[in-house]
PDB file of C-alpha atoms in Angstrom:
ATOM      1  CA  MET A   1      11.376 -28.339   3.396  1.00 59.00           C
ATOM      2  CA  LYS A   2      15.056 -28.180   4.231  1.00 72.00           C
ATOM      3  CA  SER A   3      15.910 -28.200   7.408  1.00 83.00           C
ATOM      4  CA  SER A   4      18.150 -25.637   8.546  1.00 90.00           C
ATOM      5  CA  ASN A   5      19.707 -28.319  10.857  1.00 91.00           C
ATOM      6  CA  ILE A   6      20.112 -24.790  13.421  1.00 94.00           C
ATOM      7  CA  GLY A   7      19.129 -26.110  17.173  1.00 92.00           C
ATOM      8  CA  GLY A   8      19.505 -24.154  20.363  1.00 94.00           C
ATOM      9  CA  GLN A   9      18.512 -23.750  24.027  1.00 95.00           C
ATOM     10  CA  ALA A  10      16.828 -21.319  25.875  1.00 97.00           C
ATOM     11  CA  VAL A  11      19.373 -20.013  28.584  1.00 96.00           C
ATOM     12  CA  LEU A  12      18.880 -17.850  32.268  1.00 94.00           C
ATOM     13  CA  GLU A  13      17.497 -14.393  30.184  1.00 96.00           C
ATOM     14  CA  GLY A  14      19.368 -15.319  26.641  1.00 97.00           C
ATOM     15  CA  ILE A  15      19.073 -18.145  24.288  1.00 97.00           C
ATOM     16  CA  MET A  16      22.143 -20.512  22.515  1.00 97.00           C
ATOM     17  CA  MET A  17      21.442 -21.167  19.390  1.00 98.00           C
ATOM     18  CA  LYS A  18      24.541 -23.711  17.673  1.00 96.00           C
ATOM     19  CA  HIS A  19      25.283 -24.443  14.072  1.00 96.00           C
ATOM     20  CA  LYS A  20      27.411 -26.515  12.524  1.00 91.00           C
ATOM     21  CA  ASP A  21      30.447 -26.162  14.982  1.00 92.00           C
ATOM     22  CA  GLU A  22      29.805 -22.565  16.152  1.00 96.00           C
ATOM     23  CA  TYR A  23      27.345 -21.405  18.449  1.00 97.00           C
ATOM     24  CA  ALA A  24      26.601 -17.923  20.274  1.00 98.00           C
ATOM     25  CA  VAL A  25      24.625 -17.072  23.330  1.00 98.00           C
ATOM     26  CA  ALA A  26      22.796 -14.301  23.429  1.00 98.00           C
ATOM     27  CA  VAL A  27      21.961 -13.094  27.048  1.00 97.00           C
ATOM     28  CA  ARG A  28      19.548  -9.958  28.111  1.00 96.00           C
ATOM     29  CA  LYS A  29      21.578  -7.994  30.863  1.00 93.00           C
ATOM     30  CA  PRO A  30      20.208  -6.724  33.683  1.00 91.00           C
ATOM     31  CA  ASP A  31      20.022  -2.985  32.575  1.00 92.00           C
ATOM     32  CA  GLY A  32      18.881  -4.349  29.053  1.00 93.00           C
ATOM     33  CA  GLU A  33      21.922  -4.711  26.725  1.00 95.00           C
ATOM     34  CA  ILE A  34      22.106  -7.755  24.575  1.00 97.00           C
ATOM     35  CA  LEU A  35      25.412  -9.508  24.443  1.00 97.00           C
ATOM     36  CA  VAL A  36      25.710 -11.779  22.190  1.00 97.00           C
ATOM     37  CA  ASN A  37      29.194 -14.443  22.456  1.00 96.00           C
ATOM     38  CA  ARG A  38      29.799 -16.203  19.859  1.00 97.00           C
ATOM     39  CA  ASP A  39      32.409 -19.233  19.845  1.00 96.00           C
ATOM     40  CA  THR A  40      32.988 -22.698  18.221  1.00 95.00           C
ATOM     41  CA  TYR A  41      32.154 -26.196  20.095  1.00 94.00           C
ATOM     42  CA  LYS A  42      34.463 -29.077  20.291  1.00 89.00           C
ATOM     43  CA  SER A  43      32.685 -32.616  20.595  1.00 89.00           C
ATOM     44  CA  ILE A  44      33.830 -35.129  22.807  1.00 84.00           C
ATOM     45  CA  VAL A  45      34.413 -37.084  20.446  1.00 84.00           C
ATOM     46  CA  HIS A  46      36.705 -34.203  17.664  1.00 76.00           C
ATOM     47  CA  ARG A  47      39.478 -36.790  17.826  1.00 79.00           C
ATOM     48  CA  TRP A  48      36.956 -38.889  15.696  1.00 84.00           C
ATOM     49  CA  LYS A  49      34.745 -36.831  14.652  1.00 79.00           C
ATOM     50  CA  LYS A  50      33.393 -40.143  11.905  1.00 82.00           C
ATOM     51  CA  LEU A  51      32.183 -41.211  15.219  1.00 82.00           C
ATOM     52  CA  THR A  52      29.340 -37.912  14.890  1.00 80.00           C
ATOM     53  CA  GLU A  53      28.784 -38.848  11.509  1.00 84.00           C
ATOM     54  CA  ILE A  54      27.581 -42.236  11.918  1.00 89.00           C
ATOM     55  CA  PRO A  55      23.777 -43.009  12.074  1.00 91.00           C
ATOM     56  CA  PHE A  56      22.074 -44.305  15.052  1.00 90.00           C
ATOM     57  CA  ILE A  57      25.485 -43.512  16.837  1.00 91.00           C
ATOM     58  CA  ARG A  58      26.146 -40.079  16.836  1.00 92.00           C
ATOM     59  CA  GLY A  59      23.150 -39.866  18.601  1.00 90.00           C
ATOM     60  CA  VAL A  60      24.298 -41.230  21.749  1.00 90.00           C
ATOM     61  CA  PHE A  61      27.346 -38.550  21.118  1.00 91.00           C
ATOM     62  CA  ASN A  62      24.972 -35.637  20.092  1.00 90.00           C
ATOM     63  CA  PHE A  63      23.143 -35.883  23.079  1.00 90.00           C
ATOM     64  CA  ILE A  64      25.739 -35.788  24.930  1.00 89.00           C
ATOM     65  CA  ASP A  65      27.821 -32.885  23.170  1.00 91.00           C
ATOM     66  CA  SER A  66      24.075 -31.356  23.835  1.00 92.00           C
ATOM     67  CA  MET A  67      24.241 -31.671  27.695  1.00 90.00           C
ATOM     68  CA  VAL A  68      27.695 -30.309  27.713  1.00 89.00           C
ATOM     69  CA  LEU A  69      27.179 -27.368  25.370  1.00 93.00           C
ATOM     70  CA  GLY A  70      23.509 -26.613  27.436  1.00 92.00           C
ATOM     71  CA  MET A  71      25.146 -26.060  30.600  1.00 90.00           C
ATOM     72  CA  LYS A  72      28.352 -24.693  30.166  1.00 91.00           C
ATOM     73  CA  THR A  73      26.099 -21.766  28.237  1.00 94.00           C
ATOM     74  CA  LEU A  74      23.713 -22.496  31.277  1.00 92.00           C
ATOM     75  CA  THR A  75      26.295 -21.432  33.884  1.00 89.00           C
ATOM     76  CA  TYR A  76      27.660 -18.369  31.444  1.00 91.00           C
ATOM     77  CA  SER A  77      24.041 -17.269  30.925  1.00 93.00           C
ATOM     78  CA  ALA A  78      23.736 -16.810  34.846  1.00 89.00           C
ATOM     79  CA  SER A  79      26.478 -15.140  35.769  1.00 88.00           C
ATOM     80  CA  PHE A  80      25.686 -12.330  34.626  1.00 88.00           C
ATOM     81  CA  PHE A  81      22.713 -12.922  37.627  1.00 84.00           C
ATOM     82  CA  GLU A  82      25.253 -13.791  39.739  1.00 70.00           C
ATOM     83  CA  GLU A  83      26.231 -11.231  43.031  1.00 53.00           C
ATOM     84  CA  GLU A  84      30.325 -11.118  42.409  1.00 46.00           C
ATOM     85  CA  GLU A  85      32.670 -12.780  44.401  1.00 44.00           C
ATOM     86  CA  GLU A  86      35.673 -12.225  44.384  1.00 44.00           C
ATOM     87  CA  GLY A  87      38.374 -14.858  44.563  1.00 44.00           C
ATOM     88  CA  LYS A  88      35.728 -17.503  43.660  1.00 52.00           C
ATOM     89  CA  GLU A  89      36.544 -17.649  39.791  1.00 58.00           C
ATOM     90  CA  LEU A  90      37.495 -21.271  39.003  1.00 59.00           C
ATOM     91  CA  SER A  91      40.153 -22.220  36.235  1.00 63.00           C
ATOM     92  CA  GLU A  92      39.103 -22.929  33.172  1.00 65.00           C
ATOM     93  CA  LYS A  93      40.507 -26.751  34.383  1.00 70.00           C
ATOM     94  CA  GLN A  94      38.537 -26.705  37.103  1.00 73.00           C
ATOM     95  CA  GLU A  95      35.895 -25.930  35.126  1.00 69.00           C
ATOM     96  CA  SER A  96      35.639 -29.125  32.946  1.00 71.00           C
ATOM     97  CA  LEU A  97      36.028 -31.046  35.534  1.00 80.00           C
ATOM     98  CA  LEU A  98      32.624 -29.804  37.143  1.00 78.00           C
ATOM     99  CA  MET A  99      31.443 -29.661  34.117  1.00 72.00           C
ATOM    100  CA  GLY A 100      32.170 -33.413  33.856  1.00 76.00           C
ATOM    101  CA  ALA A 101      30.823 -33.842  36.690  1.00 85.00           C
ATOM    102  CA  THR A 102      27.782 -32.014  35.936  1.00 81.00           C
ATOM    103  CA  VAL A 103      27.192 -33.844  33.004  1.00 79.00           C
ATOM    104  CA  ALA A 104      27.878 -37.158  34.620  1.00 85.00           C
ATOM    105  CA  PHE A 105      25.821 -36.859  37.738  1.00 90.00           C
ATOM    106  CA  SER A 106      22.747 -35.639  35.363  1.00 87.00           C
ATOM    107  CA  ILE A 107      22.998 -38.592  33.757  1.00 88.00           C
ATOM    108  CA  VAL A 108      23.204 -41.325  36.411  1.00 92.00           C
ATOM    109  CA  MET A 109      20.118 -39.023  37.686  1.00 93.00           C
ATOM    110  CA  ALA A 110      17.963 -39.174  34.995  1.00 91.00           C
ATOM    111  CA  ILE A 111      18.349 -43.499  34.355  1.00 92.00           C
ATOM    112  CA  ALA A 112      17.416 -43.940  37.706  1.00 94.00           C
ATOM    113  CA  ILE A 113      14.577 -41.785  38.171  1.00 94.00           C
ATOM    114  CA  PHE A 114      12.923 -42.483  34.084  1.00 92.00           C
ATOM    115  CA  MET A 115      14.468 -45.925  33.835  1.00 92.00           C
ATOM    116  CA  VAL A 116      15.448 -48.058  37.018  1.00 93.00           C
ATOM    117  CA  LEU A 117      12.210 -46.150  38.904  1.00 95.00           C
ATOM    118  CA  PRO A 118       9.349 -46.988  36.949  1.00 96.00           C
ATOM    119  CA  TYR A 119      10.808 -50.596  36.359  1.00 95.00           C
ATOM    120  CA  PHE A 120      10.438 -51.482  39.878  1.00 95.00           C
ATOM    121  CA  LEU A 121       7.087 -50.196  40.854  1.00 95.00           C
ATOM    122  CA  SER A 122       5.804 -51.646  37.268  1.00 95.00           C
ATOM    123  CA  SER A 123       6.954 -55.008  38.892  1.00 94.00           C
ATOM    124  CA  LEU A 124       5.217 -54.069  42.037  1.00 95.00           C
ATOM    125  CA  LEU A 125       2.017 -55.512  40.125  1.00 95.00           C
ATOM    126  CA  GLU A 126       3.405 -58.887  39.112  1.00 92.00           C
ATOM    127  CA  LYS A 127       0.936 -60.465  41.769  1.00 92.00           C
ATOM    128  CA  TYR A 128      -1.417 -59.243  39.860  1.00 95.00           C
ATOM    129  CA  ILE A 129      -0.783 -58.335  36.198  1.00 95.00           C
ATOM    130  CA  PRO A 130       1.931 -61.735  35.882  1.00 93.00           C
ATOM    131  CA  SER A 131       2.505 -61.042  31.635  1.00 94.00           C
ATOM    132  CA  TYR A 132       6.414 -59.567  31.504  1.00 93.00           C
ATOM    133  CA  GLY A 133       5.402 -58.065  28.053  1.00 93.00           C
ATOM    134  CA  VAL A 134       1.915 -55.909  29.777  1.00 96.00           C
ATOM    135  CA  ARG A 135       3.720 -55.192  32.608  1.00 96.00           C
ATOM    136  CA  THR A 136       6.350 -54.112  30.007  1.00 96.00           C
ATOM    137  CA  VAL A 137       4.301 -51.577  28.438  1.00 96.00           C
ATOM    138  CA  ILE A 138       2.753 -50.353  32.242  1.00 97.00           C
ATOM    139  CA  GLU A 139       6.075 -49.392  33.284  1.00 97.00           C
ATOM    140  CA  GLY A 140       6.677 -47.351  30.058  1.00 96.00           C
ATOM    141  CA  PHE A 141       3.652 -45.083  30.273  1.00 96.00           C
ATOM    142  CA  VAL A 142       5.261 -44.464  34.182  1.00 96.00           C
ATOM    143  CA  ARG A 143       8.059 -43.461  32.332  1.00 96.00           C
ATOM    144  CA  ILE A 144       6.433 -40.630  30.233  1.00 96.00           C
ATOM    145  CA  GLY A 145       3.803 -39.887  33.103  1.00 96.00           C
ATOM    146  CA  ILE A 146       6.918 -39.066  35.506  1.00 96.00           C
ATOM    147  CA  PHE A 147       8.583 -37.653  32.556  1.00 95.00           C
ATOM    148  CA  ILE A 148       5.479 -35.276  31.965  1.00 96.00           C
ATOM    149  CA  ALA A 149       4.465 -34.987  35.970  1.00 96.00           C
ATOM    150  CA  TYR A 150       8.250 -33.446  36.255  1.00 94.00           C
ATOM    151  CA  VAL A 151       8.316 -30.828  33.347  1.00 94.00           C
ATOM    152  CA  LEU A 152       4.452 -29.551  35.553  1.00 94.00           C
ATOM    153  CA  LEU A 153       6.451 -29.253  38.486  1.00 94.00           C
ATOM    154  CA  ILE A 154       9.640 -27.193  37.268  1.00 93.00           C
ATOM    155  CA  SER A 155       7.051 -24.855  35.227  1.00 92.00           C
ATOM    156  CA  ARG A 156       5.511 -23.619  37.709  1.00 91.00           C
ATOM    157  CA  MET A 157       8.734 -22.014  39.254  1.00 92.00           C
ATOM    158  CA  GLU A 158       9.343 -18.585  37.668  1.00 90.00           C
ATOM    159  CA  ASP A 159      12.747 -18.560  36.568  1.00 89.00           C
ATOM    160  CA  ILE A 160      11.857 -21.686  34.554  1.00 93.00           C
ATOM    161  CA  GLN A 161       8.332 -19.636  33.116  1.00 95.00           C
ATOM    162  CA  ARG A 162      11.307 -17.454  31.524  1.00 96.00           C
ATOM    163  CA  THR A 163      13.287 -19.895  30.405  1.00 96.00           C
ATOM    164  CA  PHE A 164      10.158 -21.372  28.909  1.00 97.00           C
ATOM    165  CA  MET A 165       9.456 -18.465  27.233  1.00 97.00           C
ATOM    166  CA  TYR A 166      12.854 -17.744  25.904  1.00 98.00           C
ATOM    167  CA  HIS A 167      12.442 -21.695  24.464  1.00 97.00           C
ATOM    168  CA  GLY A 168       9.314 -20.476  22.462  1.00 97.00           C
ATOM    169  CA  ALA A 169      11.105 -17.691  20.940  1.00 98.00           C
ATOM    170  CA  GLU A 170      14.124 -20.074  19.686  1.00 97.00           C
ATOM    171  CA  HIS A 171      11.125 -22.364  17.557  1.00 97.00           C
ATOM    172  CA  LYS A 172       8.959 -19.388  15.991  1.00 98.00           C
ATOM    173  CA  CYS A 173      12.510 -18.279  15.205  1.00 97.00           C
ATOM    174  CA  ILE A 174      14.066 -21.431  13.629  1.00 97.00           C
ATOM    175  CA  ASN A 175      10.118 -22.008  12.421  1.00 96.00           C
ATOM    176  CA  CYS A 176      10.142 -18.546  10.817  1.00 96.00           C
ATOM    177  CA  ILE A 177      13.185 -19.532   8.764  1.00 96.00           C
ATOM    178  CA  GLU A 178      12.162 -22.644   7.394  1.00 94.00           C
ATOM    179  CA  HIS A 179       9.084 -21.529   6.188  1.00 93.00           C
ATOM    180  CA  GLY A 180      10.685 -18.612   4.102  1.00 93.00           C
ATOM    181  CA  LEU A 181      10.410 -15.670   6.393  1.00 95.00           C
ATOM    182  CA  PRO A 182      12.770 -12.477   6.623  1.00 96.00           C
ATOM    183  CA  LEU A 183      13.945 -12.612  10.014  1.00 97.00           C
ATOM    184  CA  THR A 184      11.585  -9.906  11.651  1.00 97.00           C
ATOM    185  CA  VAL A 185      10.314  -9.587  15.625  1.00 97.00           C
ATOM    186  CA  GLU A 186       6.613  -8.937  13.805  1.00 97.00           C
ATOM    187  CA  ASN A 187       7.677 -12.544  11.377  1.00 97.00           C
ATOM    188  CA  VAL A 188       8.950 -14.333  14.186  1.00 98.00           C
ATOM    189  CA  ARG A 189       5.808 -13.278  16.540  1.00 97.00           C
ATOM    190  CA  LEU A 190       3.610 -14.825  14.021  1.00 97.00           C
ATOM    191  CA  SER A 191       5.691 -18.314  13.680  1.00 97.00           C
ATOM    192  CA  SER A 192       4.295 -22.060  15.766  1.00 96.00           C
ATOM    193  CA  ARG A 193       6.520 -21.809  18.917  1.00 96.00           C
ATOM    194  CA  GLN A 194       6.525 -26.439  18.308  1.00 96.00           C
ATOM    195  CA  HIS A 195       8.603 -27.679  15.914  1.00 95.00           C
ATOM    196  CA  LYS A 196      10.063 -31.739  15.471  1.00 93.00           C
ATOM    197  CA  ARG A 197      13.190 -31.577  16.128  1.00 93.00           C
ATOM    198  CA  CYS A 198      12.584 -30.213  19.883  1.00 95.00           C
ATOM    199  CA  GLY A 199      15.111 -32.105  22.393  1.00 93.00           C
ATOM    200  CA  THR A 200      11.449 -32.087  24.167  1.00 95.00           C
ATOM    201  CA  SER A 201      10.246 -34.449  21.359  1.00 96.00           C
ATOM    202  CA  PHE A 202      14.040 -36.226  21.452  1.00 95.00           C
ATOM    203  CA  LEU A 203      12.778 -37.232  25.223  1.00 94.00           C
ATOM    204  CA  PHE A 204       9.636 -38.278  24.498  1.00 95.00           C
ATOM    205  CA  LEU A 205      11.076 -40.538  21.711  1.00 96.00           C
ATOM    206  CA  VAL A 206      12.918 -41.827  24.025  1.00 95.00           C
ATOM    207  CA  LEU A 207      10.753 -42.935  26.458  1.00 95.00           C
ATOM    208  CA  ALA A 208       8.427 -43.648  23.716  1.00 95.00           C
ATOM    209  CA  ILE A 209      10.873 -46.122  21.546  1.00 96.00           C
ATOM    210  CA  SER A 210      12.174 -48.324  25.051  1.00 95.00           C
ATOM    211  CA  ILE A 211       8.833 -49.554  25.465  1.00 95.00           C
ATOM    212  CA  ILE A 212       9.145 -51.085  22.311  1.00 95.00           C
ATOM    213  CA  MET A 213      12.915 -52.701  22.863  1.00 95.00           C
ATOM    214  CA  LEU A 214      12.490 -53.649  26.539  1.00 95.00           C
ATOM    215  CA  VAL A 215       9.402 -56.025  24.935  1.00 94.00           C
ATOM    216  CA  LEU A 216      11.076 -56.852  22.220  1.00 94.00           C
ATOM    217  CA  VAL A 217      14.195 -57.857  24.710  1.00 93.00           C
ATOM    218  CA  ARG A 218      13.522 -59.787  27.749  1.00 89.00           C
ATOM    219  CA  ALA A 219      15.694 -60.957  30.469  1.00 89.00           C
ATOM    220  CA  GLU A 220      14.986 -63.392  33.294  1.00 86.00           C
ATOM    221  CA  THR A 221      16.023 -61.974  36.151  1.00 92.00           C
ATOM    222  CA  PRO A 222      15.975 -58.577  38.109  1.00 92.00           C
ATOM    223  CA  VAL A 223      19.513 -57.465  37.799  1.00 94.00           C
ATOM    224  CA  MET A 224      19.662 -58.688  34.281  1.00 95.00           C
ATOM    225  CA  ARG A 225      16.314 -56.324  33.198  1.00 94.00           C
ATOM    226  CA  ILE A 226      18.003 -52.944  35.008  1.00 95.00           C
ATOM    227  CA  VAL A 227      20.963 -54.249  33.082  1.00 95.00           C
ATOM    228  CA  ILE A 228      19.084 -54.499  30.283  1.00 95.00           C
ATOM    229  CA  ARG A 229      17.026 -51.427  30.755  1.00 95.00           C
ATOM    230  CA  ILE A 230      21.137 -49.138  31.123  1.00 94.00           C
ATOM    231  CA  ALA A 231      22.470 -51.120  27.964  1.00 94.00           C
ATOM    232  CA  LEU A 232      19.599 -50.354  25.401  1.00 95.00           C
ATOM    233  CA  LEU A 233      19.958 -46.488  26.074  1.00 94.00           C
ATOM    234  CA  PRO A 234      22.727 -45.691  23.621  1.00 94.00           C
ATOM    235  CA  VAL A 235      20.206 -47.769  20.470  1.00 95.00           C
ATOM    236  CA  ILE A 236      16.983 -46.303  22.836  1.00 96.00           C
ATOM    237  CA  ALA A 237      19.027 -42.944  21.855  1.00 94.00           C
ATOM    238  CA  GLY A 238      20.494 -43.615  18.157  1.00 95.00           C
ATOM    239  CA  ILE A 239      16.858 -44.411  16.937  1.00 96.00           C
ATOM    240  CA  SER A 240      15.309 -41.581  17.919  1.00 96.00           C
ATOM    241  CA  TYR A 241      17.719 -38.860  16.770  1.00 95.00           C
ATOM    242  CA  GLU A 242      17.871 -40.601  13.189  1.00 95.00           C
ATOM    243  CA  PHE A 243      13.957 -40.130  13.621  1.00 95.00           C
ATOM    244  CA  LEU A 244      14.190 -36.619  14.880  1.00 94.00           C
ATOM    245  CA  LYS A 245      16.380 -35.919  12.117  1.00 92.00           C
ATOM    246  CA  LEU A 246      13.797 -37.243   9.354  1.00 93.00           C
ATOM    247  CA  ALA A 247      10.867 -34.864  10.942  1.00 92.00           C
ATOM    248  CA  GLY A 248      12.746 -31.707  10.694  1.00 88.00           C
ATOM    249  CA  ARG A 249      13.408 -32.284   7.263  1.00 88.00           C
ATOM    250  CA  SER A 250      10.037 -34.376   6.100  1.00 89.00           C
ATOM    251  CA  GLU A 251       6.208 -33.471   5.384  1.00 89.00           C
ATOM    252  CA  ASN A 252       5.442 -37.190   5.664  1.00 92.00           C
ATOM    253  CA  PRO A 253       1.763 -37.861   7.232  1.00 94.00           C
ATOM    254  CA  VAL A 254       3.042 -41.121   8.667  1.00 94.00           C
ATOM    255  CA  VAL A 255       6.013 -38.741  10.146  1.00 94.00           C
ATOM    256  CA  ASN A 256       4.326 -36.418  11.208  1.00 94.00           C
ATOM    257  CA  LEU A 257       1.645 -38.493  12.915  1.00 95.00           C
ATOM    258  CA  PHE A 258       4.751 -39.655  15.079  1.00 94.00           C
ATOM    259  CA  SER A 259       5.411 -36.601  15.944  1.00 95.00           C
ATOM    260  CA  LYS A 260       2.681 -35.432  17.563  1.00 96.00           C
ATOM    261  CA  PRO A 261       3.277 -36.396  20.821  1.00 95.00           C
ATOM    262  CA  GLY A 262       6.458 -34.797  21.351  1.00 95.00           C
ATOM    263  CA  LEU A 263       5.006 -31.633  19.943  1.00 96.00           C
ATOM    264  CA  ALA A 264       1.965 -31.923  22.048  1.00 96.00           C
ATOM    265  CA  ILE A 265       4.314 -31.871  25.424  1.00 95.00           C
ATOM    266  CA  GLN A 266       6.058 -28.712  23.835  1.00 96.00           C
ATOM    267  CA  LYS A 267       3.117 -26.762  24.595  1.00 95.00           C
ATOM    268  CA  LEU A 268       4.316 -27.486  27.926  1.00 95.00           C
ATOM    269  CA  THR A 269       8.015 -26.886  27.762  1.00 96.00           C
ATOM    270  CA  THR A 270       7.138 -23.656  25.315  1.00 97.00           C
ATOM    271  CA  LYS A 271       5.974 -20.854  26.131  1.00 97.00           C
ATOM    272  CA  GLU A 272       4.975 -17.212  24.417  1.00 97.00           C
ATOM    273  CA  PRO A 273       7.485 -15.474  24.145  1.00 97.00           C
ATOM    274  CA  ASP A 274       7.533 -11.596  24.275  1.00 97.00           C
ATOM    275  CA  ASP A 275       8.850  -9.447  21.770  1.00 97.00           C
ATOM    276  CA  SER A 276      12.062  -8.294  23.704  1.00 97.00           C
ATOM    277  CA  MET A 277      13.316 -11.568  24.326  1.00 98.00           C
ATOM    278  CA  ILE A 278      12.636 -11.959  20.893  1.00 98.00           C
ATOM    279  CA  GLU A 279      14.636  -9.795  19.724  1.00 98.00           C
ATOM    280  CA  VAL A 280      17.341 -11.981  21.916  1.00 98.00           C
ATOM    281  CA  ALA A 281      16.747 -14.943  19.947  1.00 98.00           C
ATOM    282  CA  ILE A 282      17.165 -13.016  16.429  1.00 98.00           C
ATOM    283  CA  GLN A 283      20.271 -12.118  17.458  1.00 98.00           C
ATOM    284  CA  ALA A 284      21.940 -15.352  18.776  1.00 98.00           C
ATOM    285  CA  VAL A 285      20.489 -17.448  14.984  1.00 98.00           C
ATOM    286  CA  GLU A 286      22.720 -14.094  13.858  1.00 97.00           C
ATOM    287  CA  ALA A 287      25.474 -14.777  15.099  1.00 97.00           C
ATOM    288  CA  VAL A 288      26.118 -17.788  13.518  1.00 97.00           C
ATOM    289  CA  PHE A 289      23.725 -18.063  10.481  1.00 97.00           C
ATOM    290  CA  ASP A 290      22.978 -16.435   6.887  1.00 96.00           C
ATOM    291  CA  TRP A 291      19.291 -16.523   7.147  1.00 95.00           C
ATOM    292  CA  ARG A 292      19.402 -14.726   3.612  1.00 94.00           C
ATOM    293  CA  GLU A 293      21.521 -16.978   2.079  1.00 94.00           C
ATOM    294  CA  TYR A 294      19.516 -19.840   3.272  1.00 94.00           C
ATOM    295  CA  GLU A 295      16.541 -17.849   2.399  1.00 93.00           C
ATOM    296  CA  ALA A 296      17.343 -17.283  -0.943  1.00 92.00           C
ATOM    297  CA  GLU A 297      18.099 -21.160  -2.424  1.00 91.00           C
ATOM    298  CA  ASN A 298      16.224 -22.567  -0.628  1.00 90.00           C
ATOM    299  CA  PHE A 299      13.111 -20.009  -1.533  1.00 88.00           C
ATOM    300  CA  HIS A 300      14.996 -18.819  -4.277  1.00 72.00           C
ATOM    301  CA  THR A 301      14.398 -14.679  -2.867  1.00 64.00           C
ATOM    302  CA  ALA A 302      17.099 -12.564  -3.437  1.00 57.00           C
ATOM    303  CA  ALA A 303      19.230 -12.063  -0.773  1.00 53.00           C
ATOM    304  CA  GLY A 304      18.846  -8.639   1.881  1.00 50.00           C
ATOM    305  CA  HIS A 305      15.628  -8.972   0.963  1.00 50.00           C
TER     306      HIS A 305
END
């Protein structure tokens, strides 16, 4: 199966789909109308675009790009559901600064909660478990447990439940295309809501691979152990990204086996969408991707049928 290289994200009452440098956000407005906004995204390192093409390095920049674009499109979708306030609009420069600060704060908080906190919790076991290697493995499972608990906690919120339904619609559209089916509501409805290239799988891989890396790379002092956990993150993210890309185009049994835990967690971050959500997802896809041409090239079907 050839990957379509379409990526996406659920936003508030809508979906963002991205293909190459183009992206589209489709939102169902409160009055029921579907509004589609198509634009081009420039990477944070667009002046040095080669960085986004080098294996094991590109994953870091692609991850940051996805966070920036995700925040931007989420803010855009939310604007349709906020009460208008005069004089509150931000300039483009102010919006960019706010976006950058939000992304930076999110990264710092993620590192604190998912990397530093589990280390401190596992270090409390030193008196009972002298082996640093064993404690590091326990730390890794604590890290994964915190992640799953976080997903379960936010999934109780009504808005998040609907966002997870749109997330399911996004995956179903991509699976429909990559299995050679015409992109119709009926075909999308029958497609799987799990996909190996999902961001949820990427985050799980980061958490899982960190266990191996931190067992191999050791330090003697608590301060250096924290420094190593932070310093290794780009390396871990790079490895995770390459595996995700491989998984997206491979049906190798070993690759499929290692993809299963991430797919299992996707059952928490995706829900079955209704047909109105699928309609939104289809419009987002068609704004940036010619699925008929893709299927004609990869499944030998006649374009337009």
